[in-house]
Coordinates of C-alpha atoms (C1' of nucleotides) and ligand atoms in Angstrom, one line a residue:
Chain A
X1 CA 6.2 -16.4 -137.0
X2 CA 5.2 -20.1 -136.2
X3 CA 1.3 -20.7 -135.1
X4 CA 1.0 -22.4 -131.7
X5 CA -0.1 -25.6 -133.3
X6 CA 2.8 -25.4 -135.8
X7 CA 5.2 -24.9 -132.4
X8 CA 3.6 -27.6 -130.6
X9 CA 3.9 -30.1 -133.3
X10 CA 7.6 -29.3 -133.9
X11 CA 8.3 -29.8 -130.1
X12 CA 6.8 -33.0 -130.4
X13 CA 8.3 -34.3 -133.3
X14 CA 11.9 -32.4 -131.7
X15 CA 11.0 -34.7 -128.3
X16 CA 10.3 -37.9 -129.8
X17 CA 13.2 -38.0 -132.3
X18 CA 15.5 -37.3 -130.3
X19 CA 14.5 -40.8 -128.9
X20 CA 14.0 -42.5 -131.8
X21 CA 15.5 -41.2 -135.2
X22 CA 12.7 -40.7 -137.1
X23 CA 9.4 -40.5 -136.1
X24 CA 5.9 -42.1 -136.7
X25 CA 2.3 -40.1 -137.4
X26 CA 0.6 -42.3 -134.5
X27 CA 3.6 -41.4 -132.1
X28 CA 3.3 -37.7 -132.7
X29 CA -0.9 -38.3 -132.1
X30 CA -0.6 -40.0 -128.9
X31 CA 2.0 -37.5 -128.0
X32 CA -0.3 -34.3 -128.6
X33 CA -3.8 -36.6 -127.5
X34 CA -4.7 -36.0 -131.2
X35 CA -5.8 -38.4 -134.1
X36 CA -3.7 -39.4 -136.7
X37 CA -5.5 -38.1 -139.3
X38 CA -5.0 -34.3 -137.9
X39 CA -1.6 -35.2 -137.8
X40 CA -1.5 -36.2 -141.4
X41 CA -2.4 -33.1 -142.5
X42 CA -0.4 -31.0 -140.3
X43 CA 2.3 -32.8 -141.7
X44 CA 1.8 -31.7 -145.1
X45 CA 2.2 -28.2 -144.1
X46 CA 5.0 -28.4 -142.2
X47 CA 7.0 -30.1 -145.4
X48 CA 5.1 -27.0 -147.3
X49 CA 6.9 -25.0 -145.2
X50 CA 10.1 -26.7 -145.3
X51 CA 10.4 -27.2 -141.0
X52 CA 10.3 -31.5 -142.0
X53 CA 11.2 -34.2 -143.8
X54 CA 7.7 -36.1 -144.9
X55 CA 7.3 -38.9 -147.6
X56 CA 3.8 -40.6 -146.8
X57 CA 4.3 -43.3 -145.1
X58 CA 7.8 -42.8 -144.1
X59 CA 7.3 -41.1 -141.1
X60 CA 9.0 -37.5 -140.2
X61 CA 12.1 -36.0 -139.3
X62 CA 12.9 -32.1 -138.7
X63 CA 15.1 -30.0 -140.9
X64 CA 17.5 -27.9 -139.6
X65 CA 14.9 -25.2 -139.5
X66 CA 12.7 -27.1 -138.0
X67 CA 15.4 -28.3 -135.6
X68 CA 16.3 -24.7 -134.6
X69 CA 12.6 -23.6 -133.9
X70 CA 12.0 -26.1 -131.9
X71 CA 15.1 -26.0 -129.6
X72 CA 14.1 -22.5 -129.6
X73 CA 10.5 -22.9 -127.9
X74 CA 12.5 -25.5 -125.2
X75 CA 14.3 -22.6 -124.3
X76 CA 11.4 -20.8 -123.4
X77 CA 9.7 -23.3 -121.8
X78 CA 13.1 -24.3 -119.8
X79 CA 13.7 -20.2 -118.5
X80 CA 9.7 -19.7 -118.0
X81 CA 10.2 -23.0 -115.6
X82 CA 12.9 -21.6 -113.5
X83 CA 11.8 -18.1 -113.4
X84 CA 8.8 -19.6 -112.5
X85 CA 10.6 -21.7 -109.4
X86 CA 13.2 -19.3 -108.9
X87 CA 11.3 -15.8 -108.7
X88 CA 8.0 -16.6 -108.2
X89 CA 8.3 -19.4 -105.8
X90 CA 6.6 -22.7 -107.4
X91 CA 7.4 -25.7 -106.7
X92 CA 9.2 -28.3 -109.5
X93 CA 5.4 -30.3 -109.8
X94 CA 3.6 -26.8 -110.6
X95 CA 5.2 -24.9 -113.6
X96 CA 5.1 -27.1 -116.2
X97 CA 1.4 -26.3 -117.3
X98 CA 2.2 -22.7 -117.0
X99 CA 5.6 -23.4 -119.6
X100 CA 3.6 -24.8 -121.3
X101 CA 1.6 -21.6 -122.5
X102 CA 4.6 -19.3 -121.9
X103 CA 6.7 -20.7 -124.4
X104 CA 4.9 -19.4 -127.2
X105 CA 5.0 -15.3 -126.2
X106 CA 7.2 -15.1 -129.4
X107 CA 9.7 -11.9 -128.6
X108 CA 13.4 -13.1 -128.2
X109 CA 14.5 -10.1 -127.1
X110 CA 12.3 -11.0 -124.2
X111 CA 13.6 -14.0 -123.6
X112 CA 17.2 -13.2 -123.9
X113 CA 16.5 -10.6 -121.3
X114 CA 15.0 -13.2 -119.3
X115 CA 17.9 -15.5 -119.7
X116 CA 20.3 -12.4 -118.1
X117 CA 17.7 -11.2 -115.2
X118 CA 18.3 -15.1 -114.1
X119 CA 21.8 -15.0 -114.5
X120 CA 22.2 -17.5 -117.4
X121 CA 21.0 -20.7 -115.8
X122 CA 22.0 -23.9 -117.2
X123 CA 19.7 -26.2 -116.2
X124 CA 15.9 -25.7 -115.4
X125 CA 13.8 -27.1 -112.2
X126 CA 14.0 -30.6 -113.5
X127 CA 17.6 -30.8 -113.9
X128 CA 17.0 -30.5 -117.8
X129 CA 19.9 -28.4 -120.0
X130 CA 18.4 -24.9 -121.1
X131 CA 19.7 -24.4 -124.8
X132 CA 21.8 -20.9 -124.9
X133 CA 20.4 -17.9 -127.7
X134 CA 22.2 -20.2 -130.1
X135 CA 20.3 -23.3 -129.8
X136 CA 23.7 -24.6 -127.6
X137 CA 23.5 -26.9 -124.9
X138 CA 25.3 -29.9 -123.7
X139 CA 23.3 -33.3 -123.6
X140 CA 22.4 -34.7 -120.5
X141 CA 24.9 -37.3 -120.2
X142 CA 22.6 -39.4 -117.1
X143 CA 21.8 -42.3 -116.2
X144 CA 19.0 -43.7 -114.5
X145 CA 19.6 -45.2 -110.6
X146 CA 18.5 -48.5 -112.5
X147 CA 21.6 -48.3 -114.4
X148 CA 24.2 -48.1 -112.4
X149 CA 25.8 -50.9 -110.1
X150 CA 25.5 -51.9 -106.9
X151 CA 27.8 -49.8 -104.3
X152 CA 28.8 -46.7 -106.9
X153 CA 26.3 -43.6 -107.0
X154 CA 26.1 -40.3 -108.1
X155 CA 24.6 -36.6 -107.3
X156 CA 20.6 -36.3 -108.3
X157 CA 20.7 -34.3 -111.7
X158 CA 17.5 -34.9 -113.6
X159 CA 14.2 -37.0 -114.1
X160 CA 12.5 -39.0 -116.6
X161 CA 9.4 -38.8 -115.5
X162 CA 7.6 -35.1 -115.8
X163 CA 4.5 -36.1 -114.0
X164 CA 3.0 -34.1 -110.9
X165 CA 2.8 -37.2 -109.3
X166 CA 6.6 -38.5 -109.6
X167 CA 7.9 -35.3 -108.7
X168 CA 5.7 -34.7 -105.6
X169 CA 6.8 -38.4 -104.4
X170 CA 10.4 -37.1 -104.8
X171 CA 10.1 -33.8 -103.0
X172 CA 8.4 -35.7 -100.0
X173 CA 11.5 -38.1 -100.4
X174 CA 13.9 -35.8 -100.4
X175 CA 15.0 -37.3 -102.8
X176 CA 15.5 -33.3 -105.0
X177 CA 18.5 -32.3 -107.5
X178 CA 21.4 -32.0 -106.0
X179 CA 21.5 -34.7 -103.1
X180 CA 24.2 -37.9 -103.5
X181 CA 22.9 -41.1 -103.2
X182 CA 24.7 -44.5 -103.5
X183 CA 22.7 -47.7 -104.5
X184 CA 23.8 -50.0 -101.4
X185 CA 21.4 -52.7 -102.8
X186 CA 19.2 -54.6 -104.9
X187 CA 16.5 -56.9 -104.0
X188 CA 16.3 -59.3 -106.5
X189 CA 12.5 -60.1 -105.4
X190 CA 11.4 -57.2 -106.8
X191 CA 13.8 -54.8 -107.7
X192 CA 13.4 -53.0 -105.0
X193 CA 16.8 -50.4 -105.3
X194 CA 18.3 -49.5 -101.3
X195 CA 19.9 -46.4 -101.4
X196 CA 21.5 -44.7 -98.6
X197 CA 21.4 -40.8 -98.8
X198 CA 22.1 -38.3 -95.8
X199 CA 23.9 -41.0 -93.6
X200 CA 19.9 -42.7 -93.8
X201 CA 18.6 -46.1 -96.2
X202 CA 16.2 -45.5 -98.5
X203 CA 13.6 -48.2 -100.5
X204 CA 12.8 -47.1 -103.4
X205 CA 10.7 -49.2 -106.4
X206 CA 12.0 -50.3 -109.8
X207 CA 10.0 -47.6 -111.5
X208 CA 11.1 -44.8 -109.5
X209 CA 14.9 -46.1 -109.8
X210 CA 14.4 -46.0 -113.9
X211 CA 13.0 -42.6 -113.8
X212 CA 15.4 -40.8 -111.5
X213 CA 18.6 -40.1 -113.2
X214 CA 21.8 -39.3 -111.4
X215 CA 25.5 -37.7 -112.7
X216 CA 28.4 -39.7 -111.6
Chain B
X1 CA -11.6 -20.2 -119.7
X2 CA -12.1 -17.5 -122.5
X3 CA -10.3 -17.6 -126.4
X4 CA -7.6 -15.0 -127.4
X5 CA -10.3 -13.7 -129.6
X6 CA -12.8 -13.4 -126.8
X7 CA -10.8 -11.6 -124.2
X8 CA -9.4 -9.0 -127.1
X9 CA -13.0 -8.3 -127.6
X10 CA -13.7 -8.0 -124.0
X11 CA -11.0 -5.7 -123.5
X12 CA -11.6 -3.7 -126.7
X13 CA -15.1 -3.3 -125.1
X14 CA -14.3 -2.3 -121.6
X15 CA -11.8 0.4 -122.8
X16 CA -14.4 1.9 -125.3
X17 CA -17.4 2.2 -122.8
X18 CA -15.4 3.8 -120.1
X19 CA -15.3 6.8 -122.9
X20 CA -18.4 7.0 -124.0
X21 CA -20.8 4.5 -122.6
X22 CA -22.7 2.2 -124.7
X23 CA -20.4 1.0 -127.8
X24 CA -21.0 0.9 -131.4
X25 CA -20.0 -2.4 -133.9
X26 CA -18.1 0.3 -135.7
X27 CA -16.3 1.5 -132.8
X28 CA -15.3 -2.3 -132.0
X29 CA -14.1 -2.9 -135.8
X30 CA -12.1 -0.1 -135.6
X31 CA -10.4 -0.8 -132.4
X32 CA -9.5 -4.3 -133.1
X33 CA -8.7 -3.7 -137.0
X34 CA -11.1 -5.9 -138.1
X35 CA -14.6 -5.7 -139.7
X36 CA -17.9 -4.8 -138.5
X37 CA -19.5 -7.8 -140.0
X38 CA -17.0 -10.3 -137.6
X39 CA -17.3 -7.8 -134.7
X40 CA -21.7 -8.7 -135.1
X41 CA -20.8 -12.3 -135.3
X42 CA -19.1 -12.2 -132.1
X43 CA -21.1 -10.5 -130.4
X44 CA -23.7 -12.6 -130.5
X45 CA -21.1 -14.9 -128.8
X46 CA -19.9 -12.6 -126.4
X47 CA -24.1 -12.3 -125.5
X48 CA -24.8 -16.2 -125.7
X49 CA -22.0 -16.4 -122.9
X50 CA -23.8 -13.5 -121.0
X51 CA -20.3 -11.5 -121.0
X52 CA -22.4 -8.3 -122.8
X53 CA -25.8 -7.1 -123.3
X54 CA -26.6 -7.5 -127.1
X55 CA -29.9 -6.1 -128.9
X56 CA -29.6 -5.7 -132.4
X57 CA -28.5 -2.2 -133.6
X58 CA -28.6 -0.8 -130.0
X59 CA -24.7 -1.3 -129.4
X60 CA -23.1 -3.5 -126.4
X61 CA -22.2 -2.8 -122.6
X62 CA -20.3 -5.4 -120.6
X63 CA -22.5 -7.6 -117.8
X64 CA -20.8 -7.6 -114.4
X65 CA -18.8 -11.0 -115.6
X66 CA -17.8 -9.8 -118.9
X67 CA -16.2 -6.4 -116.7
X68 CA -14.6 -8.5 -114.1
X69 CA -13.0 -10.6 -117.2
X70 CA -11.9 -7.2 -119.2
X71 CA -10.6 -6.0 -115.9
X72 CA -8.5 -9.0 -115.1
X73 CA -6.9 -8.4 -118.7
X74 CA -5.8 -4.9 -118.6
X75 CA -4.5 -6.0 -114.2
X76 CA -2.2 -8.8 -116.3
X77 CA -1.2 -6.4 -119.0
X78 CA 0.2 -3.7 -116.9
X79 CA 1.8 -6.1 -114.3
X80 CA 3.7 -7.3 -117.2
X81 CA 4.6 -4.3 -118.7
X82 CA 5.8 -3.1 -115.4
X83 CA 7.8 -6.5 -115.0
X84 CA 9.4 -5.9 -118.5
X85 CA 10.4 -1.9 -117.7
X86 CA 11.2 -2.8 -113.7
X87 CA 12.9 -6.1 -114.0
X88 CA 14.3 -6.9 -117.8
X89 CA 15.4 -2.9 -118.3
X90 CA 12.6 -2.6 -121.3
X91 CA 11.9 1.0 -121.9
X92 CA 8.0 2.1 -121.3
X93 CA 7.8 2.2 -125.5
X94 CA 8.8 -1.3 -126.1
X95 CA 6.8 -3.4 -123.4
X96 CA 3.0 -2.9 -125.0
X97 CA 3.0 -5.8 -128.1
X98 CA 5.0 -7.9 -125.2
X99 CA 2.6 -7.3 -122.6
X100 CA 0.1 -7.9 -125.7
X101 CA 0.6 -11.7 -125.8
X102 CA 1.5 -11.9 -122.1
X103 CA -1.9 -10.6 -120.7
X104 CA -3.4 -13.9 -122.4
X105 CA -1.4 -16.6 -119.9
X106 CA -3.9 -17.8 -117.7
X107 CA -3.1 -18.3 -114.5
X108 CA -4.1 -16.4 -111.7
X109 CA -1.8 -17.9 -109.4
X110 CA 0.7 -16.9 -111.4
X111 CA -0.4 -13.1 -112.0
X112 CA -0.8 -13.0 -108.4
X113 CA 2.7 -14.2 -107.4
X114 CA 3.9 -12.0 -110.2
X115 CA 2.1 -8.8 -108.6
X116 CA 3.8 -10.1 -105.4
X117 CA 7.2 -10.3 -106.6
X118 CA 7.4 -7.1 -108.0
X119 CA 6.0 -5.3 -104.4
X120 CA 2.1 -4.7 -105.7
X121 CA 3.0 -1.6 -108.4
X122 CA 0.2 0.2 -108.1
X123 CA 0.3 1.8 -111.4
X124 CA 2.3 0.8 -114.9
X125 CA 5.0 2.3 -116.6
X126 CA 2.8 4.3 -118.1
X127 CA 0.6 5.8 -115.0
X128 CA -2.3 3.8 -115.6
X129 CA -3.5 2.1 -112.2
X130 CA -3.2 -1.5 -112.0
X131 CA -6.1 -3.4 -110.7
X132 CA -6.1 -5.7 -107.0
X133 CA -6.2 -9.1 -107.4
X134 CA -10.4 -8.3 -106.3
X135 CA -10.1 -6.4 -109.7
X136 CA -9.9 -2.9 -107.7
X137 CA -8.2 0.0 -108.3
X138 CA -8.9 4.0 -108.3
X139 CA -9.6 5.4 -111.7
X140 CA -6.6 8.3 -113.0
X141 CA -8.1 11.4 -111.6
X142 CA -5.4 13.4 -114.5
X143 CA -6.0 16.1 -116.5
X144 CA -4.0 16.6 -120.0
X145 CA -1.7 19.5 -119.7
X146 CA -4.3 21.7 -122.0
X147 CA -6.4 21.8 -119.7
X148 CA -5.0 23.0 -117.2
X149 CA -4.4 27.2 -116.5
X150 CA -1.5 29.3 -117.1
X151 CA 0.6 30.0 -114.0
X152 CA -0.8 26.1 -112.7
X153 CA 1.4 23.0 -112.7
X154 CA 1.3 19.4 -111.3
X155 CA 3.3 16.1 -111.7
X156 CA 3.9 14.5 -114.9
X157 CA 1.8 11.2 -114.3
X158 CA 0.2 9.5 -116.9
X159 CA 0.0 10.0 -121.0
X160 CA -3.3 9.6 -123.4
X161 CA -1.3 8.1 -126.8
X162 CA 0.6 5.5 -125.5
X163 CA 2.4 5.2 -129.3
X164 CA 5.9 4.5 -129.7
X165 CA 6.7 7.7 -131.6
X166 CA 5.2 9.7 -128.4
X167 CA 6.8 7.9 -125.7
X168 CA 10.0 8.7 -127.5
X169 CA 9.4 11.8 -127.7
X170 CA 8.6 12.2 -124.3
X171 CA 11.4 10.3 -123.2
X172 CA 13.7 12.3 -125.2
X173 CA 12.5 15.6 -124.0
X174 CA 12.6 14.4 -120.5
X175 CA 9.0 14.4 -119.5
X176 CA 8.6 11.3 -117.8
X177 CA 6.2 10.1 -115.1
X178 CA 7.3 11.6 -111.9
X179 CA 8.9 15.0 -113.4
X180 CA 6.9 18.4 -111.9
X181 CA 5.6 21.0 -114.7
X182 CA 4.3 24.3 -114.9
X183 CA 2.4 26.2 -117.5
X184 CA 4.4 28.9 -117.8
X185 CA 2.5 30.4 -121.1
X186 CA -0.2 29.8 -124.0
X187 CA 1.2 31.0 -127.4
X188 CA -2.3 32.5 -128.9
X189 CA -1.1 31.8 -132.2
X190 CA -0.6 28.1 -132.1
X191 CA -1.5 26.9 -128.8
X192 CA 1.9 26.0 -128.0
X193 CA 2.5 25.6 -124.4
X194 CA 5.3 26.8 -122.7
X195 CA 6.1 24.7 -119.6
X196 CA 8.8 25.2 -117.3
X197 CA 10.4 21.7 -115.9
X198 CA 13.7 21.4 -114.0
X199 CA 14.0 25.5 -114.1
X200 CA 14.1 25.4 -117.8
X201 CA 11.4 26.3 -120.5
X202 CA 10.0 23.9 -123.1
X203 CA 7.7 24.4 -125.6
X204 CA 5.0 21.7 -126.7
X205 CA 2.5 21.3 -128.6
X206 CA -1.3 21.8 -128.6
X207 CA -1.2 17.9 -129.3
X208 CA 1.4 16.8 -127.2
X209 CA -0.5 19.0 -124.3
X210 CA -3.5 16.9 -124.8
X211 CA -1.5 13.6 -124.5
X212 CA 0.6 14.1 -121.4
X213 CA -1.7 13.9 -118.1
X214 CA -0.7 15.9 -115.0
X215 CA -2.0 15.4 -111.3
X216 CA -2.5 18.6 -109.4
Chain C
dT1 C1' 3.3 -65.4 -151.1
dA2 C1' -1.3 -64.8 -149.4
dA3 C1' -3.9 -63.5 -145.7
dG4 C1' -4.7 -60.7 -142.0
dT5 C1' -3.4 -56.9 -139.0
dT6 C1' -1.8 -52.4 -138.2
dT7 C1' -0.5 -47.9 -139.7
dT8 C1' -1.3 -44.1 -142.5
dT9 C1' -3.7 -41.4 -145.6
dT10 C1' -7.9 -39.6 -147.8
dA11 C1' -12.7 -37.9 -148.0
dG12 C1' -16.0 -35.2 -146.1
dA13 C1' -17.7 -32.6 -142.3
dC14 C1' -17.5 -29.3 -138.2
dT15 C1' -15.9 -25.1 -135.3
dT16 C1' -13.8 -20.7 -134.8
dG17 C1' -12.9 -16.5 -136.5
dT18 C1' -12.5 -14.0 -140.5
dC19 C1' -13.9 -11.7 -145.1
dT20 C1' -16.8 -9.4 -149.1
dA21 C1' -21.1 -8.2 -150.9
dA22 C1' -25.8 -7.3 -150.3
dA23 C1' -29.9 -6.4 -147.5
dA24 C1' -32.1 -4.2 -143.6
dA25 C1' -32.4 -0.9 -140.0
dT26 C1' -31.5 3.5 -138.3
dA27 C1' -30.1 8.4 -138.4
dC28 C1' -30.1 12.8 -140.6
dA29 C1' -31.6 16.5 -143.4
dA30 C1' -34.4 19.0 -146.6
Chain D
dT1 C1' -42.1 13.4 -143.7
dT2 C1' -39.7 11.6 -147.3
dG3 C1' -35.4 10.5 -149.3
dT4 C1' -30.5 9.8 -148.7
dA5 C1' -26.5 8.5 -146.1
dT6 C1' -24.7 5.7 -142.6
dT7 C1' -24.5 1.9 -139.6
dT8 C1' -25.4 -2.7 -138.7
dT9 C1' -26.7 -7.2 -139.8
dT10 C1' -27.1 -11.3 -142.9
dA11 C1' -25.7 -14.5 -146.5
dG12 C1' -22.3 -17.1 -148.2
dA13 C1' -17.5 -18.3 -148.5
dC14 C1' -12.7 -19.3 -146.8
dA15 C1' -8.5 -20.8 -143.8
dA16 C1' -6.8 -23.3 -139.8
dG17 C1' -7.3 -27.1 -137.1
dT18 C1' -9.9 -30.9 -135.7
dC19 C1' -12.8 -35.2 -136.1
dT20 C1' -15.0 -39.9 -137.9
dA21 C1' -15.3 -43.3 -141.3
dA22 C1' -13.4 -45.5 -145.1
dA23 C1' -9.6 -46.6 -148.3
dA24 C1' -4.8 -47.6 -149.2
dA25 C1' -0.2 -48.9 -148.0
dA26 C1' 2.9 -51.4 -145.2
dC27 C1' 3.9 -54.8 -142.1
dT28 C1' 3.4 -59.8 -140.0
dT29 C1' 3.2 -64.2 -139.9
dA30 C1' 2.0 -68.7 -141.4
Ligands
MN301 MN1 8.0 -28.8 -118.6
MN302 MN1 11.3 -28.9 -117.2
MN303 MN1 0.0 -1.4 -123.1
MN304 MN1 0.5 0.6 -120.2

DNA sequence: TAAGTTTTTTAGACTTGTCTAAAAATACAA
DNA sequence: TTGTATTTTTAGACAAGTCTAAAAAACTTA
């Protein structure tokens, strides 16, 4: 239906405005390592083709097309993650390249059958929500550990950070989905956020507390 | 590592020389649906990349690499098609177009675990072996039910048209992989066989009895 | 409000893979 | 062996997606 560029762009554009409302050509380069100028005219299509909203110079926003195919390919790339994990084995740090090519094989009927072999799954390695075959899931209502104060905590749920290198420093941790933690302290030198987890205290840096996010 | 375009080729090529040898541009047009003027121009890619030996008007044959590659495709084709039937419930006419987009994810690591996970099938839905990870397998020592005498029978094992309208039919009729045949009787006026299956008698075509492969 | 800076778009070119039409090579048949 | 039919290759063009360099629009900031 959708060329892989076309899909890729959409996801982008899906990813960044969900942070930001509407969305800038240079944000959508640095987010796909293009130029600008390739994104210029990729945006002109996609308005030919009614998936955005583009007036030059005003930056982008999806329609609810657009919208819809691009929650569609985070599907895919959200069950192709935790079959990925779940069946085959990989770790959290190693799927998301292979997603990344996955979410493209375009049958739904495959995915939907993939959806039911897992069981349904709500959330994928990372802890984020995997849309149902309507396009249906509940935000992630998280907040980072750099959020919350000082003696409350929370059960680890999801990251902000994708990165290979983030989520192998986590696994080594311990410091995986599911496991409660409770900020016991913050060193106002540097930030430095003391958690106690499993009975044991835990350093961990400023960064690492912004980009690990916990349910209360 | 290799285009879409490139590896459709490769494959294209590799299942036309095991046929009949040394390949034609026309035969390549045909089999990919394309024509012979874009098969010439990419075969002088496919020779640049030392994947085939190229000389002008003399037809292609696939290098050692360029086999190995072609190989690798068809080895992640049927391991898909055989997770589709095996795991999401697909029936053997509905997984090809699937396994048509799947065979180009790259990962071996994946394709390995895959072939793990599913026990190491060693042939796909349709009874065509499925190459090793070393890119072995035994080649289908079948013969099409025409070929075979009156009186003689074997197990139903493999099929030659691997179209949706003949799998159907197959299905329908009950001749699946696995099912035990016998010849029973040549009607002289058509060639329609006569085959008893499951102490019944069913009468097939002369075209249907060069589609469906036995082993004795 | 007038520079100056940054962002975005345009112009023109390149790559991959495709096509049609025409030319060249090969095969076949009288 | 010569002429015709078939196959294959070349020439030139096009679409998708990308790039660099330059122009235009939009912001900043004094
Ligand atoms: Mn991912
Ligand atoms: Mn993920
Ligand atoms: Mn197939
Ligand atoms: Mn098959």
């Amino acid at each position: 239906m959708y060329t892989l560029t076309e899909e890729n762009y959409l996801k982008a554009i899906y990813k960044l405005s969900v942070q930001t409302g509407n969305v800038s050509t240079n944000q959508i380069a640095a987010s796909l390592a293009t130029k600008a100028s390739s994104v210029t005219d990729m945006l002109r299509k996609l308005a030919d083709k009614l998936l955005i909203n583009y007036t030059r110079y005003q930056g982008v926003s999806l329609t609810q097309t657009g919208e819809k195919v691009a929650v569609n390919i985070i599907r895919r790339h959200r069950l192709w993650e935790y079959f990925l994990v779940e069946k085959l084995n990989f770790k959290w740090d190693e799927v998301h390249d292979m997603a990344e090519e996955m979410e493209h094989i375009s049958s739904t009927e495959l995915i939907d059958r993939l959806d039911e072999f897992m069981g349904f799954p709500a959330r994928d390695p990372h802890g984020d929500p995997i849309p149902d075959c309507n396009g249906n899931f509940k935000i992630n209502d998280l907040k980072p550990i750099s959020a919350i104060p000082v003696h409350s905590g929370g059960v680890i749920s999801g990251v902000r950070d994708h990165s290979s290198a983030f989520l192998q420093y986590l696994e080594k941790q311990e410091l995986t989905i599911g496991k409660k933690i409770t900020v016991k302290e913050i060193i106002s030198y540097d930030n430095t956020v003391v958690l106690q987890m499993d009975n044991k205290n835990l350093h961990i840096s400023r960064d690492v507390a912004n980009n690990l996010l916990i349910a209360l």
